[in-house]
Tab-separated table of C-alpha atoms in Angstrom:
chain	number	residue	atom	x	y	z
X	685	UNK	CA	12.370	15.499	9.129
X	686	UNK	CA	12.406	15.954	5.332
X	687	UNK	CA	10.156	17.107	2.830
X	688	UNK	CA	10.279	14.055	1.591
X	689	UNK	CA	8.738	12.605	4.553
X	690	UNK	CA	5.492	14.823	4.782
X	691	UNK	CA	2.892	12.334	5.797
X	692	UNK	CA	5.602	11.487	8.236
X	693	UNK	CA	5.680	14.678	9.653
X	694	UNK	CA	2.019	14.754	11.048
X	695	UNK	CA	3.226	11.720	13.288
X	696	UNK	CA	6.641	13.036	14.443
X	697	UNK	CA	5.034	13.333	17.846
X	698	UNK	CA	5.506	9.673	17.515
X	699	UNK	CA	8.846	8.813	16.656
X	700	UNK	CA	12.071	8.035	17.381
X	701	UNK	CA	15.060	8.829	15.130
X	702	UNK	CA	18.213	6.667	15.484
X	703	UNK	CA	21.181	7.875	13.766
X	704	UNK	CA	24.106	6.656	15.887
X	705	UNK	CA	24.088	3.236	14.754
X	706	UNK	CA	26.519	1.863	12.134
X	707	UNK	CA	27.433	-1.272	10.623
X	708	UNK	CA	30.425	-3.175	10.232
X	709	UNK	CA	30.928	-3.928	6.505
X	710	UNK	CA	29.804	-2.006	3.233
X	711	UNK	CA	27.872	-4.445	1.737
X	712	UNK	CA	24.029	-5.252	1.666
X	713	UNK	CA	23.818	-8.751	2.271
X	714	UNK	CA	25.987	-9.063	5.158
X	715	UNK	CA	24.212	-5.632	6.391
X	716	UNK	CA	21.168	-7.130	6.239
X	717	UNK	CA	21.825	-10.579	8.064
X	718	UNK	CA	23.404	-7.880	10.871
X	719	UNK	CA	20.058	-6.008	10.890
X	720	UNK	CA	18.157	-9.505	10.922
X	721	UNK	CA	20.466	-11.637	12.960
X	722	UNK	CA	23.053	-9.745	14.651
X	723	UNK	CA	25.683	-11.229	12.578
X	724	UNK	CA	27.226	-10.307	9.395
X	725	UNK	CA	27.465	-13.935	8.854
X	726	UNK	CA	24.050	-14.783	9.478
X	727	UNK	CA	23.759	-18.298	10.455
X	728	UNK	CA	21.502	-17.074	13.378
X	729	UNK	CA	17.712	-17.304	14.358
X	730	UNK	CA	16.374	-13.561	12.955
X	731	UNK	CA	14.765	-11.090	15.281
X	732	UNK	CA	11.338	-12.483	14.653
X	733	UNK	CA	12.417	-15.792	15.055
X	734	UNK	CA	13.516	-14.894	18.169
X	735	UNK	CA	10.664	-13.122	19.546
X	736	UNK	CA	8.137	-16.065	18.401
X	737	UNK	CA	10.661	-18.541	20.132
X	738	UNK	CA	10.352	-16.255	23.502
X	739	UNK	CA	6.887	-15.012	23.325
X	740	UNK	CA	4.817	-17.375	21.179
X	741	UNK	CA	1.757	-16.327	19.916
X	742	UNK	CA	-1.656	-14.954	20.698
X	743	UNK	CA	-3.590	-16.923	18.386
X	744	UNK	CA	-3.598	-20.210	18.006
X	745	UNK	CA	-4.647	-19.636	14.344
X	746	UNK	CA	-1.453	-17.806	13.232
X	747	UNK	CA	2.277	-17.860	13.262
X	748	UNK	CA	3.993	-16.031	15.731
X	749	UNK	CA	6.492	-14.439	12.727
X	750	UNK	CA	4.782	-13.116	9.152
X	751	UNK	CA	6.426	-11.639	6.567
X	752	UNK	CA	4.504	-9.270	4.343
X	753	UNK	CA	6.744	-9.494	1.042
X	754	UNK	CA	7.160	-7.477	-1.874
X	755	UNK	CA	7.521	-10.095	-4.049
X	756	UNK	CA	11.568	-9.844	-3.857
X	757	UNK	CA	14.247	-11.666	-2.030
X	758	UNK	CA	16.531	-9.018	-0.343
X	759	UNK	CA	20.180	-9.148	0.079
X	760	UNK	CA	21.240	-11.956	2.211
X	761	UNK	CA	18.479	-13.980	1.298
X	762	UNK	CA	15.912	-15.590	2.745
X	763	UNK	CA	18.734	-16.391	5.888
X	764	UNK	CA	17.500	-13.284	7.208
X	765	UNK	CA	13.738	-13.950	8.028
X	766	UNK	CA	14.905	-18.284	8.769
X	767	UNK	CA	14.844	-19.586	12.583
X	768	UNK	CA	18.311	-20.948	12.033
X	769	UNK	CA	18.955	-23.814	14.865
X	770	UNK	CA	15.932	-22.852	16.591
X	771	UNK	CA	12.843	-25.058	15.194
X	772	UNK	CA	11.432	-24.404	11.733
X	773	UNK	CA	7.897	-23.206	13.046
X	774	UNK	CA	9.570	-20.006	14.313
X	775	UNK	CA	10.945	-19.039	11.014
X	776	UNK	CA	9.197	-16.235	9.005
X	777	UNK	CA	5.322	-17.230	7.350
X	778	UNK	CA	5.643	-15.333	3.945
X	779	UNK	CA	1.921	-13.363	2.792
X	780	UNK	CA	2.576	-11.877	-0.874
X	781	UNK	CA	1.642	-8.605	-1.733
X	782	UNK	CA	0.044	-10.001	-5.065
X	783	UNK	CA	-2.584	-12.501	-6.254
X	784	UNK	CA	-3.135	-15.129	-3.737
X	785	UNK	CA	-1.655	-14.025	-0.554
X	786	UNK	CA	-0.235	-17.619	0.946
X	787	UNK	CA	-0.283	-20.697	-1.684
X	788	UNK	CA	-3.002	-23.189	-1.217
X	789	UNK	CA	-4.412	-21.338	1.643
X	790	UNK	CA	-8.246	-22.429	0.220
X	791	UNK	CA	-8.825	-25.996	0.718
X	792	UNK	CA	-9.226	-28.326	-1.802
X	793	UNK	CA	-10.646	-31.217	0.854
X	794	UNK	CA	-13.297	-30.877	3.258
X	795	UNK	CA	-12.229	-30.343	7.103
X	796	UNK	CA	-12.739	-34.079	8.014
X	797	UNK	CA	-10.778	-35.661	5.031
X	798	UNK	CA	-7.995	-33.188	5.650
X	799	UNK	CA	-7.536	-33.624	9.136
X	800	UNK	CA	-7.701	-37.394	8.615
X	801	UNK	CA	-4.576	-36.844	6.120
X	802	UNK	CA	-2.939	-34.758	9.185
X	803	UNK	CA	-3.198	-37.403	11.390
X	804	UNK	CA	-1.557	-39.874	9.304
X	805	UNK	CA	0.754	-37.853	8.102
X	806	UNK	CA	1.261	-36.955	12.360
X	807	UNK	CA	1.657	-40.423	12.715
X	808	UNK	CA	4.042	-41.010	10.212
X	809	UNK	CA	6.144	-38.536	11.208
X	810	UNK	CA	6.118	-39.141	14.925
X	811	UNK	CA	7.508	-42.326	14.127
X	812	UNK	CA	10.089	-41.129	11.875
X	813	UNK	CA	11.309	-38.716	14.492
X	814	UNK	CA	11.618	-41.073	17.028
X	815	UNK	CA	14.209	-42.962	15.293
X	816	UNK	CA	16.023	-39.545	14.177
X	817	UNK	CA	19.225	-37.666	15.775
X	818	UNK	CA	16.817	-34.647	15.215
X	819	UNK	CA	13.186	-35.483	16.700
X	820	UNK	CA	12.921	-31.583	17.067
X	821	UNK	CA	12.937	-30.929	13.175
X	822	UNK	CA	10.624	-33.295	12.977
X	823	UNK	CA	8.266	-31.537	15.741
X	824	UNK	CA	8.628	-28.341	13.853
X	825	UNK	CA	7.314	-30.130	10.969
X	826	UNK	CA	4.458	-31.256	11.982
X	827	UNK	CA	3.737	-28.162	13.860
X	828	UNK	CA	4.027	-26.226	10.717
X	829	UNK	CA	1.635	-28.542	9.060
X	830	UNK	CA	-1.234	-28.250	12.072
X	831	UNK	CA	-0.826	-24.199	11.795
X	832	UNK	CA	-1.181	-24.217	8.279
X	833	UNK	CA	-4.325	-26.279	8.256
X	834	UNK	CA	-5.551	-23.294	11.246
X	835	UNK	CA	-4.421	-20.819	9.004
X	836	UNK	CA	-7.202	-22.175	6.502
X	837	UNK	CA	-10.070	-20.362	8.037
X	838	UNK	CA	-8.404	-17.041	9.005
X	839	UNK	CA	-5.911	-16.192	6.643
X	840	UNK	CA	-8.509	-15.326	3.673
X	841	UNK	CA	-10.343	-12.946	5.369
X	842	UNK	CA	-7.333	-11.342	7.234
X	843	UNK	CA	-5.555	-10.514	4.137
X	844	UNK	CA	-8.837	-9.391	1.889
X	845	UNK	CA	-8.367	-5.584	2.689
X	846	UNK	CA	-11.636	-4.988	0.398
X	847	UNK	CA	-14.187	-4.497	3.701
X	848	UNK	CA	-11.689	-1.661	5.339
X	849	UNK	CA	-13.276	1.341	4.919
X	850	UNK	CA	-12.966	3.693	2.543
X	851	UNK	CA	-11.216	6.357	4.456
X	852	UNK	CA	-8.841	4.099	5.787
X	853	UNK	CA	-7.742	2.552	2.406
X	854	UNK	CA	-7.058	5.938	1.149
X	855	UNK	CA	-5.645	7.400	4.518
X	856	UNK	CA	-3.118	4.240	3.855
X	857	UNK	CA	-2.894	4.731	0.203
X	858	UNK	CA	-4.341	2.208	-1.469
X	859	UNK	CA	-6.321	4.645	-4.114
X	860	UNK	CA	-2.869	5.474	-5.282
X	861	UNK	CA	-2.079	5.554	-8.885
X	862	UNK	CA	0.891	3.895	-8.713
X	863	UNK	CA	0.968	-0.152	-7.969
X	864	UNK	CA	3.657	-0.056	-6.049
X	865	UNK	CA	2.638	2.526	-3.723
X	866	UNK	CA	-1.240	0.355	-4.166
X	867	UNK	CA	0.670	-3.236	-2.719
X	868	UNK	CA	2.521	-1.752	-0.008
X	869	UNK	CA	-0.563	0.039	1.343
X	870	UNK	CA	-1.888	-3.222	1.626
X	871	UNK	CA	0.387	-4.982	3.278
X	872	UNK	CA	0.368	-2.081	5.721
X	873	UNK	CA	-2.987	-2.984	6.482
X	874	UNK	CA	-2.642	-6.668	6.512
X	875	UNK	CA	0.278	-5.464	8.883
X	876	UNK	CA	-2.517	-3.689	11.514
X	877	UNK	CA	-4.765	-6.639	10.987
X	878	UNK	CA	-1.819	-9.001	11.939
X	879	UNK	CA	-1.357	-6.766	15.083
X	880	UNK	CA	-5.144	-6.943	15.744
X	881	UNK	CA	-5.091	-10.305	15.310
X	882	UNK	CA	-2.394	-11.517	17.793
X	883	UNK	CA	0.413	-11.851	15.805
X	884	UNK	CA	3.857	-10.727	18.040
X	885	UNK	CA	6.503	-10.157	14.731
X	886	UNK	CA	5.570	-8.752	11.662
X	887	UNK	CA	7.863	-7.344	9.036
X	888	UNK	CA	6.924	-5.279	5.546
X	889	UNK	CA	9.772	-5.542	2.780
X	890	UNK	CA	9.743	-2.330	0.612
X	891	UNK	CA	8.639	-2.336	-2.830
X	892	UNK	CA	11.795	-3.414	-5.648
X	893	UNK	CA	12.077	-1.069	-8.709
X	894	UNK	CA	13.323	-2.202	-11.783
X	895	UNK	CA	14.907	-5.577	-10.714
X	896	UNK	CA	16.530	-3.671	-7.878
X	897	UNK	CA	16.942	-5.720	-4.718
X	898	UNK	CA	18.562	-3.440	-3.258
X	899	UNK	CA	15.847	-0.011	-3.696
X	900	UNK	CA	16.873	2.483	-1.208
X	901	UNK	CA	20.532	2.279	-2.653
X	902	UNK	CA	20.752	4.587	-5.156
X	903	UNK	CA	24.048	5.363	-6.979
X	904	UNK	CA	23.096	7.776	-9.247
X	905	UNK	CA	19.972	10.469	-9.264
X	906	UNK	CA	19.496	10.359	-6.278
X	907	UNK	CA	16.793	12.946	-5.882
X	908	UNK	CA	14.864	11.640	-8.289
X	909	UNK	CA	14.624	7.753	-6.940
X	910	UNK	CA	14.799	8.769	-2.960
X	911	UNK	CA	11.388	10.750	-3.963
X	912	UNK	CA	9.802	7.439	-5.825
X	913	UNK	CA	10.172	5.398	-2.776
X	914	UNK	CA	9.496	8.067	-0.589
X	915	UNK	CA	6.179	8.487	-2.451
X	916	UNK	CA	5.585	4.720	-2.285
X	917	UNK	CA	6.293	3.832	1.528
X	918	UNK	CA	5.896	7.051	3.413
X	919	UNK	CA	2.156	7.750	3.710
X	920	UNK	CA	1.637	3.587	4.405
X	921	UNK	CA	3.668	4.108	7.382
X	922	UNK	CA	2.275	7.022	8.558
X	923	UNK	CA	-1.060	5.583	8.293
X	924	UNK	CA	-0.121	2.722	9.930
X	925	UNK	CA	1.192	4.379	12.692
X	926	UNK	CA	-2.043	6.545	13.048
X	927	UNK	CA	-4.025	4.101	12.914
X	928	UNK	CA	-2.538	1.818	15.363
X	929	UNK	CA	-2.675	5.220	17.540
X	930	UNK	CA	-6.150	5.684	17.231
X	931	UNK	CA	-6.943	1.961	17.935
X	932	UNK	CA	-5.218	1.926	20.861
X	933	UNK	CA	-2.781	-0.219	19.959
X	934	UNK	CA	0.156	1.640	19.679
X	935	UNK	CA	1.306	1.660	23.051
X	936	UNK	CA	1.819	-1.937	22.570
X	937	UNK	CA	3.185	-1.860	19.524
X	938	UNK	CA	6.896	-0.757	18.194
X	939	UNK	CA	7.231	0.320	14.561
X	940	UNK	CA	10.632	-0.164	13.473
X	941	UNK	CA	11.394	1.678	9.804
X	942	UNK	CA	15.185	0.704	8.616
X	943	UNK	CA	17.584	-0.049	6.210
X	944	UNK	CA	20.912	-2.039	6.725
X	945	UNK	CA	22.774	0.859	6.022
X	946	UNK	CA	22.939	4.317	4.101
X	947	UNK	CA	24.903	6.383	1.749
X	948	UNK	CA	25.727	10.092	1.583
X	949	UNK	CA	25.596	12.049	-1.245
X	950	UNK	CA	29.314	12.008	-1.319
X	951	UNK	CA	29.738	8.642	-2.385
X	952	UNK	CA	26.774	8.867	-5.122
X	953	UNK	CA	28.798	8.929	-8.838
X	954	UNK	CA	25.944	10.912	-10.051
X	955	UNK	CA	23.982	13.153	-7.640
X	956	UNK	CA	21.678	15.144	-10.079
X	957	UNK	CA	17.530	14.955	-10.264
């Protein structure tokens, strides 16, 4: 472990460090398609794709795959979170760390009028995919459409953190001073209340500093920005992991914290605080 790591620490009981895997090019984008897709390429269904194509999901009410963003694209793009040639309803379901969490998630029409509008758009559809080379994009479609109008009377309450206890906001971090720190505690918790909920993939993008999509890559001073997003991520994991522990939920669950690749000191052109 490292002392930058020291809410980390109380859960080392709990891990698993990985250090013998490497990648196959030095650059971020095609790093992280090979974390997301297996290929440096991409052009691939991503891991959660993948596991809501072979699994499903739990509840009927949510996608299978969420993505709790950052409000930043990664390298690679959106490719990496996509369902590639596997239908479109397995690709990621993005929930923003700020303001409204999913757009148009509140209805603007009551239940009946906007289940009439389903059905004809359904119907519409249907018949358009019958006379298409690709009836299954046109399946995904629609699914996506009947999920979204589910999501409708879930989704507000799953992602309003405001009703978690005190001592669990803070044990997560969300009293913190900084916003950063502040939005990735909460999608931590949105990320346990996903779990809860029933849904099988669900990945947290860390936090971008100053227009850097690439965060954890630091080129110079390094000491200085490896402790800001230490200080911003570390404690939200650690809760997270704790708290799936004392729900007993972790032995169901796998917590994966990467990158798509790292640099040593050595390579840094300024390594001072």
């Amino acid at each position: 472990m490292s002392d930058l790591f020291p809410h980390l620490a109380n859960v080392a009981d709990h891990l698993c460090v990985v250090r013998s895997m490497v990648g196959e090019l030095p650059l971020h984008g095609q790093s992280n398609l090979l974390l997301h897709t297996g290929r440096v390429l991409g052009q691939a269904p991503s891991i959660g794709a993948w596991i809501s194509y072979g699994l499903g999901t739990e509840n009927a009410n949510l996608p299978a795959y969420v993505l709790l963003n950052n409000d930043w694209v990664p390298n690679g793009g959106l490719e990496n979170f996509g369902s590639s040639f596997l239908p479109a309803s397995h690709q990621a379901t993005t929930m923003r760390a700020k303001g409204t969490a999913v757009d148009n998630i509140v209805p603007q029409d009551l239940p009946a009028l906007q289940r009439q509008k389903l059905a004809l758009l359904a119907e519409s559809d249907a018949a358009f995919g019958a006379q298409t080379s690709n009836p299954q994009a046109i399946e995904a479609a629609i699914a996506n459409y009947e999920t979204a109008f589910r999501m409708q009377s879930i989704v507000p309450d799953l992602a309003d953190i405001s009703r978690e206890p005190e001592h669990i906001q803070k044990l997560y971090g969300v009293d913190s001073t900084d916003e950063h720190q502040r939005f990735y505690a909460t999608q931590a918790i949105r990320a346990r209340r996903l779990v809860e909920a029933g849904v099988r993939f669900v990945e947290i993008t860390c936090p971008s500093f100053d227009g850097n999509n690439s965060p954890w890559d630091q080129h110079t001073h390094l000491k200085l920005n490896h402790e800001k997003n230490a200080r911003v991520t570390e404690q939200s994991v650690a809760a997270l992991i704790t708290d799936l522990h004392q729900r007993g939920l972790l032995d169901e669950t796998i917590v994966l914290w990467a990158g798509e690749m790292g640099r040593t000191p050595a390579v840094a052109a300024i390594n001072d605080s």
